[in-house]
Amino acid sequence: MPPVELAEAPTGSRQFSPLIPGSGKLEDQAGGSLTEMVLLAPPGTVERRYTTALALKALAPGGRLTILAPKDRGGSRLAKELKGFGCDLSETSRRHYRICTCERPAQLTGIEEAITEGAPRYDESLGLWTQPGVFSWNRLDPGSALLEQNLPALSGKGADFGCGIGILARAILKGPGVTHLALLDIDRRATEMAARNIEDQRAEIHWTDVRSGLRLSGLDFVVMNPPFHDGGAEDQSLGQSFIRKAAEALRLGGVLWLVANRHLPYEGVLKPLFKRVTPKVEAAGYKIYEAQK
């Protein structure tokens, strides 16, 4: 969310963030249908240009755009990018943010190219559908790869917490003993890509926040590579919350398979919640645990 003291959203405005479950989809908003928009710009160049282009396209000519970002996370590039789209703008700086305001010009330039560049794509090297902005969107995350290589054949019903584009879920579903797999992710784009990548009737995909959304119970297994960054800053409480939710969702005797960066102190959360916590693999800066409830 944009810091309210820097850029307050208009009263009655609609949320379009792909990271807030239940929000609208900016890609589906009719062109020229909005009069004002406030946008916290993403840090990645391709994703930022894509989102900015979608916002400008959705605004009516003369509609007002306020766009901001931390200076070191794309803010310093906002003015140049807006000018490249044909916008005349004003720019201010507050609290290490760059804040740009402009009216949507009658004639935009380069909009469709930016939208095409940031849209979903099939990545030949991954063999999967993906989209800029999704976690590890153009490479195989080494933690997930390590967990995939060391997962045993699972069975029963389970869940993939923070499923991303479906890399671990595809590996899980190779097991014939798996009867149902819930895939959960807070990023709408990730769940949309997972839906493209997984054609299996046993899979059920949910756009939700693992910490507060869908409530699961009686699971035989949970698999996860939990996040530990929020807004670019390390936040160990994210992974800790995932572990607690896994313990709530598992049946007695159910198992959690977890991969994490070596430096993250998850043992202190795991041990009170599970009767057996077993380190399985440690390699390339990552560690894998099997924990039985």
Short mmCIF file of C-alpha atoms in Angstrom, two decimals, residues 23 50 55 133 181 187 206 218-219 223 236 248:
data_model
loop_
_atom_site.label_atom_id
_atom_site.label_comp_id
_atom_site.label_asym_id
_atom_site.label_seq_id
_atom_site.Cartn_x
_atom_site.Cartn_y
_atom_site.Cartn_z
CA SER A 23 -8.56 -6.91 -5.39
CA TYR A 50 3.92 -2.75 -17.19
CA ALA A 55 -2.63 2.56 -15.04
CA GLY A 133 7.08 -9.60 -10.81
CA LEU A 181 -3.28 -30.71 -3.28
CA ASP A 187 0.19 -13.18 -5.55
CA HIS A 206 -6.31 -20.40 -4.16
CA GLY A 218 -6.62 -32.71 8.61
CA LEU A 219 -3.85 -32.56 6.01
CA VAL A 223 5.30 -28.44 1.59
CA GLN A 236 11.48 -13.64 9.61
CA GLU A 248 -2.69 -26.01 12.49
#
